[in-house]
Coordinates of C-alpha atoms in Angstrom, one line a residue:
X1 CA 97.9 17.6 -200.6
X2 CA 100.2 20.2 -202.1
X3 CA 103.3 18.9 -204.3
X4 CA 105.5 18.5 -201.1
X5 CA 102.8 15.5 -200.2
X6 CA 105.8 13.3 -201.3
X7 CA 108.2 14.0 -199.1
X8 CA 106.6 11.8 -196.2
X9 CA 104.9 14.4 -193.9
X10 CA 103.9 12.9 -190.6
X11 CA 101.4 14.1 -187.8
X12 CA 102.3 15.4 -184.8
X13 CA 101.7 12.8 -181.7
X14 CA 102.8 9.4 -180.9
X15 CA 105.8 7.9 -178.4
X16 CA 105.5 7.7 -174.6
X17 CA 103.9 10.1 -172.0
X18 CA 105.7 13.7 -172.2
X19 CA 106.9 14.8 -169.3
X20 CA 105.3 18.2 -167.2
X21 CA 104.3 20.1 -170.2
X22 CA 105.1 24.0 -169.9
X23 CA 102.2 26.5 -170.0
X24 CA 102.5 28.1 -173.4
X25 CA 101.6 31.8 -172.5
X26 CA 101.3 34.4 -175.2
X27 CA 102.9 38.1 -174.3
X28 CA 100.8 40.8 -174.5
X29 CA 103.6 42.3 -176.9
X30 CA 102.9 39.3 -179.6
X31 CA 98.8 39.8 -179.0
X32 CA 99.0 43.2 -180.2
X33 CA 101.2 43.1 -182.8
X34 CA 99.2 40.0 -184.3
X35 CA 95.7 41.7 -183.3
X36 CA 95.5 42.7 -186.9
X37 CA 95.3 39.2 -188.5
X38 CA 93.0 38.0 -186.3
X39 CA 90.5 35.4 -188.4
X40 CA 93.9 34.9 -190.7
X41 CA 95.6 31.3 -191.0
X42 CA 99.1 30.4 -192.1
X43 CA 100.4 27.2 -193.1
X44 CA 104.0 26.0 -191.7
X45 CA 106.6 22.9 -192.5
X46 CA 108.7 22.0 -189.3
X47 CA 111.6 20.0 -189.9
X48 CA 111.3 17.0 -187.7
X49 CA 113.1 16.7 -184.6
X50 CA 114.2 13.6 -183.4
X51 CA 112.5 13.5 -179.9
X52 CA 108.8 13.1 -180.6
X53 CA 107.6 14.9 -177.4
X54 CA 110.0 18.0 -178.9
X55 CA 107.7 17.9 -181.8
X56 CA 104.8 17.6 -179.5
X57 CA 105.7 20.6 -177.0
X58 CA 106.2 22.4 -180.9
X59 CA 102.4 22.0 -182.2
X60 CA 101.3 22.9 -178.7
X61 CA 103.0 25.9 -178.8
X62 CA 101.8 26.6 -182.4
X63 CA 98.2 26.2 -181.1
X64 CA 98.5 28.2 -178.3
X65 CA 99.8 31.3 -180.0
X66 CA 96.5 30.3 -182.8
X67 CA 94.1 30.1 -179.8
X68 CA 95.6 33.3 -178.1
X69 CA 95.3 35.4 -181.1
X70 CA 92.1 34.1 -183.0
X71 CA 94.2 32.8 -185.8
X72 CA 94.9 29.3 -187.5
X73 CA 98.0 27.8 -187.9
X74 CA 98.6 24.2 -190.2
X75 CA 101.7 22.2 -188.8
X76 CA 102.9 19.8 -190.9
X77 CA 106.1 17.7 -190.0
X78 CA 108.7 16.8 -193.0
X79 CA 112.0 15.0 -192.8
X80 CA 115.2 16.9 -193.4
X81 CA 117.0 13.6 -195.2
X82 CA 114.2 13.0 -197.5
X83 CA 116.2 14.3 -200.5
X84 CA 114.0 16.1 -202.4
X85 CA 112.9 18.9 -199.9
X86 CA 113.9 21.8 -201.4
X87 CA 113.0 21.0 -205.0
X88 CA 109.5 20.3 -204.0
X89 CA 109.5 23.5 -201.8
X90 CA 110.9 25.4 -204.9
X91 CA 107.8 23.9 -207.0
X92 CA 105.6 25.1 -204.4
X93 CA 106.9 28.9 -204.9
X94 CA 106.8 28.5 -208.3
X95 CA 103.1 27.0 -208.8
X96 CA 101.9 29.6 -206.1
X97 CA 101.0 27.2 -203.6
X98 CA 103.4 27.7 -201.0
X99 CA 102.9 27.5 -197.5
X100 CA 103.7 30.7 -195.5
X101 CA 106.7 29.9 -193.5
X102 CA 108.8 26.7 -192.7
X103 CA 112.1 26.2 -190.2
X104 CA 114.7 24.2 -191.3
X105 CA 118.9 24.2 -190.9
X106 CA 119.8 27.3 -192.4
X107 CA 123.6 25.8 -192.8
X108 CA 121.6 22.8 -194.8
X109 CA 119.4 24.4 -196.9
X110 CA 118.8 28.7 -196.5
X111 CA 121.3 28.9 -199.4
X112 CA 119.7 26.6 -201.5
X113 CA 116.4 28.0 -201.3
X114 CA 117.7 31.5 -201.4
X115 CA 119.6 31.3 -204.8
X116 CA 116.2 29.8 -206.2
X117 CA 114.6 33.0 -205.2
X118 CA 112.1 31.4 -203.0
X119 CA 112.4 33.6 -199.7
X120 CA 111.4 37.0 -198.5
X121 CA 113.7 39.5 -196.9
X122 CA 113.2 39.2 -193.3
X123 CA 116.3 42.0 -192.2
X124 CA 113.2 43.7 -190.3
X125 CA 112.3 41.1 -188.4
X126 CA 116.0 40.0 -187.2
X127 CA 116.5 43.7 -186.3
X128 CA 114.0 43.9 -184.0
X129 CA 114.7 40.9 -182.1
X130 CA 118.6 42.0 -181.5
X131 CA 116.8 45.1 -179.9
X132 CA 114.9 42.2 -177.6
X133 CA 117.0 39.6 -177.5
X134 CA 120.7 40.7 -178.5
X135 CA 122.6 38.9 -180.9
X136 CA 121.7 35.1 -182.5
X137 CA 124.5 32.5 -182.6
X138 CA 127.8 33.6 -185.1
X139 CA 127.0 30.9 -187.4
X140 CA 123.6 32.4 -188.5
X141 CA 125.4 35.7 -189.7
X142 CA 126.9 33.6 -192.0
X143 CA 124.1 30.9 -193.4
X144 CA 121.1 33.3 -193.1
X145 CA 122.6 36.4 -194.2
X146 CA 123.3 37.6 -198.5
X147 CA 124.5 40.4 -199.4
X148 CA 124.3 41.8 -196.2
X149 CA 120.6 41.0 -195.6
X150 CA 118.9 38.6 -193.4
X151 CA 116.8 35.7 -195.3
X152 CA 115.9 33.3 -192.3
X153 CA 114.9 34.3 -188.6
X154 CA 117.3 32.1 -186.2
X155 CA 114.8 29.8 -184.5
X156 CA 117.1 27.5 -182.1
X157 CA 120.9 26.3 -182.0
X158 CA 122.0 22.9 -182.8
X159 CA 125.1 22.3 -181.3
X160 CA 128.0 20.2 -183.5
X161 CA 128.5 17.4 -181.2
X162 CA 130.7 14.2 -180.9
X163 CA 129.8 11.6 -177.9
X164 CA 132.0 8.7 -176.5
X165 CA 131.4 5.9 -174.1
X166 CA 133.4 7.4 -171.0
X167 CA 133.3 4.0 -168.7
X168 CA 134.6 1.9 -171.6
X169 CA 137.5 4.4 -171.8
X170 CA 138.4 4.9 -168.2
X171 CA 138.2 0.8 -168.0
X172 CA 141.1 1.2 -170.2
X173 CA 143.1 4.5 -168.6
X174 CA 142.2 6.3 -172.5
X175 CA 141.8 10.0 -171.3
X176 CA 138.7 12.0 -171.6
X177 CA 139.5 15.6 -173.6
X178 CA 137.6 18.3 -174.6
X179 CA 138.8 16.9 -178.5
X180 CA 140.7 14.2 -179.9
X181 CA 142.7 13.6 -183.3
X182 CA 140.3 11.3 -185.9
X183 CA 143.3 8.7 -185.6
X184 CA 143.1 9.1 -181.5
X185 CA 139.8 8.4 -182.2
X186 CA 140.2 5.5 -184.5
X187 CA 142.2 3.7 -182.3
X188 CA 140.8 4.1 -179.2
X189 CA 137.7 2.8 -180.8
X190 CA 139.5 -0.1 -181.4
X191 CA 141.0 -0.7 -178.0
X192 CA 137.8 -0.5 -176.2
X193 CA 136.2 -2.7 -178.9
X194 CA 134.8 -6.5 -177.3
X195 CA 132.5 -8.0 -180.0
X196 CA 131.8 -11.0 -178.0
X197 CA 130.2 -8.2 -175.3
X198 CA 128.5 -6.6 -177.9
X199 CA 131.1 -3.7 -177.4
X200 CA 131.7 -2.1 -180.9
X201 CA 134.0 1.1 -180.5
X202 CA 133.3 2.7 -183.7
X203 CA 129.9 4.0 -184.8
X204 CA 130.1 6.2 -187.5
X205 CA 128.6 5.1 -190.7
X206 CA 129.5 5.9 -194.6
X207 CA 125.8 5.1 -196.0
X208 CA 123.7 8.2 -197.3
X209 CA 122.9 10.3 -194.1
X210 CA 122.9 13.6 -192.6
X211 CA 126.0 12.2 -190.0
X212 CA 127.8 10.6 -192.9
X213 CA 127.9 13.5 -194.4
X214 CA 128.7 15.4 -191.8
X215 CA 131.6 12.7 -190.8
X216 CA 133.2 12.6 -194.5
X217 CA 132.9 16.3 -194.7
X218 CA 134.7 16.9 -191.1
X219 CA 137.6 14.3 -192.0
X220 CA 138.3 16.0 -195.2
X221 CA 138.6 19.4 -193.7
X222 CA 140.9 18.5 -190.9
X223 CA 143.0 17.5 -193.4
X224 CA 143.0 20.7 -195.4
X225 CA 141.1 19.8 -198.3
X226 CA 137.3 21.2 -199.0
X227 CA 134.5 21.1 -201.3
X228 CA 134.6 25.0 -202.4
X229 CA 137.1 27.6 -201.8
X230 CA 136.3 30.4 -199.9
X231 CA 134.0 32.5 -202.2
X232 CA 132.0 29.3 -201.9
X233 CA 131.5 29.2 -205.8
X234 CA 134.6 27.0 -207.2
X235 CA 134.5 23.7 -206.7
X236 CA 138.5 22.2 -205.0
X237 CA 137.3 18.8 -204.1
X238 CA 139.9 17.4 -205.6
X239 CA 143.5 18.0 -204.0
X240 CA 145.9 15.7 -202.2
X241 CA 144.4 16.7 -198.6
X242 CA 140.9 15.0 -199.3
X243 CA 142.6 12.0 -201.3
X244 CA 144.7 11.2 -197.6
X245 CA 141.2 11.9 -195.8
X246 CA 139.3 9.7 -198.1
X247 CA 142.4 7.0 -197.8
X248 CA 142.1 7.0 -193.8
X249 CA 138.1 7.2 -193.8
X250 CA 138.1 4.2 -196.3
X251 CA 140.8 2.2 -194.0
X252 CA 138.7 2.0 -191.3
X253 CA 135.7 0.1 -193.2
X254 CA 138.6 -2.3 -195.1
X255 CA 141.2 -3.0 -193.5
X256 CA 140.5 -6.2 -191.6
X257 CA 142.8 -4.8 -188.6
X258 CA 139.8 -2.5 -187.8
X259 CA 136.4 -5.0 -188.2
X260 CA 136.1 -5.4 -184.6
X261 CA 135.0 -2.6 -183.9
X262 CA 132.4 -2.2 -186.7
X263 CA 128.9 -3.2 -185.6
X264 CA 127.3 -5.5 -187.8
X265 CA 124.5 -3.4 -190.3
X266 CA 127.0 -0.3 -190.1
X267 CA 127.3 0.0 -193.8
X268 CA 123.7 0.3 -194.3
X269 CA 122.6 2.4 -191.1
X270 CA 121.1 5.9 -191.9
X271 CA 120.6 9.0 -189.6
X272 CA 119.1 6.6 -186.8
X273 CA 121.2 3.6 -186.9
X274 CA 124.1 5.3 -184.9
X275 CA 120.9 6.6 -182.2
X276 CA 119.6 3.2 -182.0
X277 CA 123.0 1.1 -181.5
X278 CA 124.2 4.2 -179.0
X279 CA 120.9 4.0 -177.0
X280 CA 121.2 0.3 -177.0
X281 CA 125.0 0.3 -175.3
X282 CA 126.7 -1.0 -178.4
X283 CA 129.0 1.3 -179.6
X284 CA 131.6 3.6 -177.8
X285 CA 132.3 6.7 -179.8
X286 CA 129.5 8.6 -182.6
X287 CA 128.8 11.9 -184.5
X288 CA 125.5 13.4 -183.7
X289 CA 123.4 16.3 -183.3
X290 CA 122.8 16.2 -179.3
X291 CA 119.0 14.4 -179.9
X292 CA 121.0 11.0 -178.7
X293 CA 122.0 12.7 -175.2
X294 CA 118.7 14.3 -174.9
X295 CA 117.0 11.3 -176.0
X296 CA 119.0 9.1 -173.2
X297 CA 118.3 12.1 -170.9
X298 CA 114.6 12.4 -170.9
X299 CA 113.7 8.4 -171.3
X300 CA 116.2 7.7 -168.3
X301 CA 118.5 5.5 -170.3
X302 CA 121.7 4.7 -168.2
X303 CA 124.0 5.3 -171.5
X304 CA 123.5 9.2 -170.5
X305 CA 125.5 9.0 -166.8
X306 CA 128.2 7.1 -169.0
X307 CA 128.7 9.7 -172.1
X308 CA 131.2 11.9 -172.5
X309 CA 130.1 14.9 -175.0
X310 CA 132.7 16.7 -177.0
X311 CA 133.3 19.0 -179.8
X312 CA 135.3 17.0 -182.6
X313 CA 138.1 15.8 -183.9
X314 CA 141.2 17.6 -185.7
X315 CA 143.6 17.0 -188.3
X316 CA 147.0 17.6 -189.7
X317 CA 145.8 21.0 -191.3
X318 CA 143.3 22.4 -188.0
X319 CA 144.7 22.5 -184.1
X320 CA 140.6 23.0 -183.0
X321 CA 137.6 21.3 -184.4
X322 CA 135.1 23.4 -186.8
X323 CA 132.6 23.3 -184.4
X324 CA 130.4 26.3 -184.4
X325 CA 127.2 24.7 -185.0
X326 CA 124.1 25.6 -186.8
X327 CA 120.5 26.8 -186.1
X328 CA 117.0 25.5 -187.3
X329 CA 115.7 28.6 -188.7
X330 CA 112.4 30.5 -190.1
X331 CA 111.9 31.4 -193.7
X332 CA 109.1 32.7 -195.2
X333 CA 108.4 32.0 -198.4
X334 CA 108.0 34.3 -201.5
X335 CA 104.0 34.2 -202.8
X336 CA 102.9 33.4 -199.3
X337 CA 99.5 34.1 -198.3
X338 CA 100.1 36.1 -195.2
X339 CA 103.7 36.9 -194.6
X340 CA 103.4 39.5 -191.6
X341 CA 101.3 36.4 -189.8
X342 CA 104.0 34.3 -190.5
X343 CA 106.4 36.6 -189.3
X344 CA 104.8 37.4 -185.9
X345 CA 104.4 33.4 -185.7
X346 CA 108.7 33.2 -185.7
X347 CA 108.8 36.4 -183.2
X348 CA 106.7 34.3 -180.8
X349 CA 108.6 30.7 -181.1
X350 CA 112.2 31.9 -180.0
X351 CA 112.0 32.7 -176.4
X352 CA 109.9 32.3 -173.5
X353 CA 107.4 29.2 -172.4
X354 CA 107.1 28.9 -176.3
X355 CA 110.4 27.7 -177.0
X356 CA 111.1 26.5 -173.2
X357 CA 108.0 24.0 -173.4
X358 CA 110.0 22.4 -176.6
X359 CA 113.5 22.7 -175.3
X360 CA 112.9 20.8 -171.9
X361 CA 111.6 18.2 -174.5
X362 CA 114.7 17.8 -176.1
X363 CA 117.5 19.2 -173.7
X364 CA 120.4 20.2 -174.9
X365 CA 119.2 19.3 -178.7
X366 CA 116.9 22.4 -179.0
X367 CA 118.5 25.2 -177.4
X368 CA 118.7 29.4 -177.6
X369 CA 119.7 30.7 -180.6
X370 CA 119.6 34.2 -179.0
X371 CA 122.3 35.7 -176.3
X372 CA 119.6 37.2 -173.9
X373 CA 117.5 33.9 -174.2
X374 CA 120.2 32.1 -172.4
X375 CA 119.4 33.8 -169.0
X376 CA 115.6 33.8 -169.4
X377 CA 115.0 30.7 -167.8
X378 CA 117.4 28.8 -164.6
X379 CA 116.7 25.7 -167.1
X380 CA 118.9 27.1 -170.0
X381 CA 122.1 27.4 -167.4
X382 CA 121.1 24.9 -164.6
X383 CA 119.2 22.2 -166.7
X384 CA 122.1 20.0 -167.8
X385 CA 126.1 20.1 -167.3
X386 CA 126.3 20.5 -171.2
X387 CA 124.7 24.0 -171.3
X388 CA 127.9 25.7 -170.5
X389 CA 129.8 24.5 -173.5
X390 CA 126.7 24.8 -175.5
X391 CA 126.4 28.2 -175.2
X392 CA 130.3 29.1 -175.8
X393 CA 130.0 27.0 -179.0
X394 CA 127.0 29.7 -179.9
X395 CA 129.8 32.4 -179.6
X396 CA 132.5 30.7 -181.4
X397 CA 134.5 33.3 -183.1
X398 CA 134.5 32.7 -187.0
X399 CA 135.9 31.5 -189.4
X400 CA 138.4 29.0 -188.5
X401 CA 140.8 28.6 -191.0
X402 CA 143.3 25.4 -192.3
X403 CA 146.6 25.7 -192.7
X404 CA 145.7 24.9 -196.2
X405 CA 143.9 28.5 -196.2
X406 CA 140.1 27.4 -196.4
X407 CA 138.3 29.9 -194.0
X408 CA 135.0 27.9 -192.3
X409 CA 132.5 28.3 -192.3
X410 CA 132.6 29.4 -195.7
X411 CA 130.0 31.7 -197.3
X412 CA 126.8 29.8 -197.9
X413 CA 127.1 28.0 -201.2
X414 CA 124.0 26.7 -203.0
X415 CA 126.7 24.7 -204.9
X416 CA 128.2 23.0 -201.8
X417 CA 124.4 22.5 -200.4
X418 CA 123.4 20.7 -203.4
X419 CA 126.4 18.5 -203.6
X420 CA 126.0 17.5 -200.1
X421 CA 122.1 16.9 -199.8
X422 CA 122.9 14.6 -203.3
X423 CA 125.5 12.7 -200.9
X424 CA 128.4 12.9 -203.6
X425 CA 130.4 12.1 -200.3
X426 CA 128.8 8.9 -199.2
X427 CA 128.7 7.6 -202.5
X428 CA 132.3 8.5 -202.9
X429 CA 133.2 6.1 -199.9
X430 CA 130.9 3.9 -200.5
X431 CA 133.0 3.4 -204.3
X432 CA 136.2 3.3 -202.1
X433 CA 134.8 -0.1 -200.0
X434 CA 133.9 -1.1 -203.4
X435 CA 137.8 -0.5 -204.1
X436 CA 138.3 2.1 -206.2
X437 CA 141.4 3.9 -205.3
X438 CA 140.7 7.2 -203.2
X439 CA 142.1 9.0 -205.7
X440 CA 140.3 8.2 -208.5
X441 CA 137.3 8.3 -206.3
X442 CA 137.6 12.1 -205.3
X443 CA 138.5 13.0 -209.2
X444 CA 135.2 11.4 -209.9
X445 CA 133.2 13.0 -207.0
X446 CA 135.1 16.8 -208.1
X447 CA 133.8 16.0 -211.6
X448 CA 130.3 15.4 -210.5
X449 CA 130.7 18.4 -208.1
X450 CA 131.3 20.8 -210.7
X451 CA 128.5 20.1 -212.9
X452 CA 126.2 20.3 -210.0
X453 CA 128.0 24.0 -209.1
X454 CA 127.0 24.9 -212.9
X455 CA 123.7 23.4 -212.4
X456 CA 123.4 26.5 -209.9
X457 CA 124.8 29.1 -212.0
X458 CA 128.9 29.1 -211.1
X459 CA 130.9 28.7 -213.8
X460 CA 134.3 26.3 -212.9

């Protein structure tokens, strides 16, 4: 096993029955341009999804494209939150043994990987797809793009999503918007709180996590503060904005007032605590990716008639949420074995039965990342109410900026990257429960910030 052994790769298979599985059909288009590598193989990391049949309806689209065009194609799962991806993908490049080609967030981790010099240009790939397919989601021209070329293939959107519990908050008259303020949110969580019915209204955690950090990070820029300024290489972490967002993110996990509506095991949930206790009926209001709706979708779990999906929260210093979502995207990797394979592989995986087979797995989780793929299928408009504001969040217009001046999303900073997948946030709350005062907490997280920005070449 190669050095990214570690990481916990995990097979493809498992979970209940899939539902009618799309035939995978391979256009003649792809066959000839992938004639030439015909007894070739490439090797691939998938970042796992959260719906098992997704990952599923993924190998079997793999396969089919291998079977189709006499080639061979090695799937191999890896988690996202396991840490040390990227440092184990980066010893991979440098001790030649890379795999070809991987997908992963490209807000996440492109940047990263890019300013380690691990991935090959792929401008000439994304070129020709805008000739087939138009033009990807905004965000990827911003986390897949340096110095005006393209390093990752957009693969499929991931829209930024918020969901709340919409019978507990018409049992109380609370309205139902397209966004709320975090403190409309805080205290609505409250009122609809009933511990002794198992009705917690909060459920957001603070422990390392993707959605922690995703939370922390959200809070902190409605209020006007941020992790980098806008050249994305100077770390501002420290300024009176974040210490009130870390002070009202830190009063909801200690101030008695609010324990109602914390359910037990919060502080030591990770990425699938929130999906288990929301699945379960417990708690009335979460930040997510969309795998919890599709998941409640697909297994027929009542809590998916009674959610109410939306697209953040604001602060004092934004009047609309920075919601403009992200896409899991294709990289191939410098030293790889057979790059035009791997590239051919990508073409194939973003549209048609290919993509469809996956996305009907996981609606409304995995969805187009290209204009024109929106209206190849009646599924993609028709399959779920969501779709509509899904697709409008692909052409959000960016960036947003504060009133404080930050312009999101910002360009894509290894820096900020690093300091996020180390979760410098979570253990900054975590130090507040713990009671150190916000603002002593944020000038300890800027200090560790910056030497992590050095650690990746910026001078502060």
């Amino acid at each position: 096993m190669s050095a990214l052994g570690a990481v916990g790769l995990t097979a493809c298979g498992g979970g209940p029955p899939a539902a009618p599985q799309v035939e995978v059909q391979v256009p003649q288009e792809i066959l000839d341009a992938a004639a030439p590598y015909r007894g070739g193989s490439v090797g691939m990391l998938s970042q796992k999804l959260y719906s098992d049949a997704a990952n599923q309806a993924l190998d079997r689209s793999l396969q089919a494209f291998a079977e189709a065009t006499g080639t061979t194609v090695q799937n191999d799962l890896v988690s996202g939150d396991s840490g040390d991806m990227v440092a184990k993908m980066d010893a991979e490049v440098k001790a030649g043994t890379t795999r070809d080609m991987a997908f992963m967030n490209d807000e996440r981790f492109v940047g990263q990987l890019y300013n380690l010099g691990d991935l090959e240009d792929v401008t000439d790939v994304v070129e020709e797809m805008k000739t087939l397919y138009g033009e990807p989601a905004t965000e990827a021209s911003n986390f897949c793009v340096f110095d005006g070329r393209w390093y990752a293939i957009p693969y499929h959107f991931i829209a930024a999503g918020m969901f709340l519990r919409k019978d507990w908050y018409e049992e109380k008259g609370l309205p139902l918007k397209p966004y709320y303020t975090w403190e409309e949110l805080r205290d609505y969580a409250l009122e609809v709180s009933d511990p002794s019915q198992r009705r917690f209204g909060w459920g957001i955690t603070i422990n390392r996590s993707g959605d922690a950090n995703g939370f922390i990070e959200s809070v902190i820029n409605a209020y006007g503060g941020a992790i980098a300024d806008n050249t994305g290489e100077k770390v501002v972490f420290n300024s009176p904005e974040t210490v009130e967002a870390v002070a009202f993110i830190g009063d909801i996990y200690t101030n008695p007032k609010y324990e109602p509506m914390l359910p037990p095991g919060i502080e030591s949930w990770t990425d699938t605590g929130n999906n288990e206790n929301w699945l379960a009926g417990i708690i009335g209001v979460t930040n997510n990716q969309y795998s919890i709706y599709a998941d409640s979708k697909t297994k027929g779990n009542p809590v998916y008639e009674n959610t109410h999906a939306f697209n953040g929260a604001i602060g004092p210093a934004l009047d609309i949420p920075l919601a403009f979502g992200s896409s899991n995207s294709f990289v191939v990797f410098k030293g790889a074995k057979n790059p035009d394979l791997a590239k051919q592989v990508a073409k194939f995986m973003v549209s048609g039965s290919a993509l469809l087979g996956v996305a009907k797995e996981a609606p409304c989780l995995v969805n187009p990342a290209w204009e024109k793929v929106w209206d190849s299928d009646p599924f993609y408009t028709e399959g779920d109410p969501a779709y509509a504001a899904i697709r409008e969040q692909t052409k959000t217009p960016i960036p947003l900026t504060t009133k404080t001046g930050y312009s999101f999303p910002q360009p894509p900073s290894p820096g900020e990257q690093a300091a996020v997948a180390a979760y410098l946030l979570t253990d900054m709350m975590q130090a507040v429960v713990q009671g150190t005062s916000p603002a002593e907490a944020v000038a300890t997280t800027h200090d560790r910030m910056v030497q992590i920005f050095e650690q990746q070449g910026y001078k502060q």
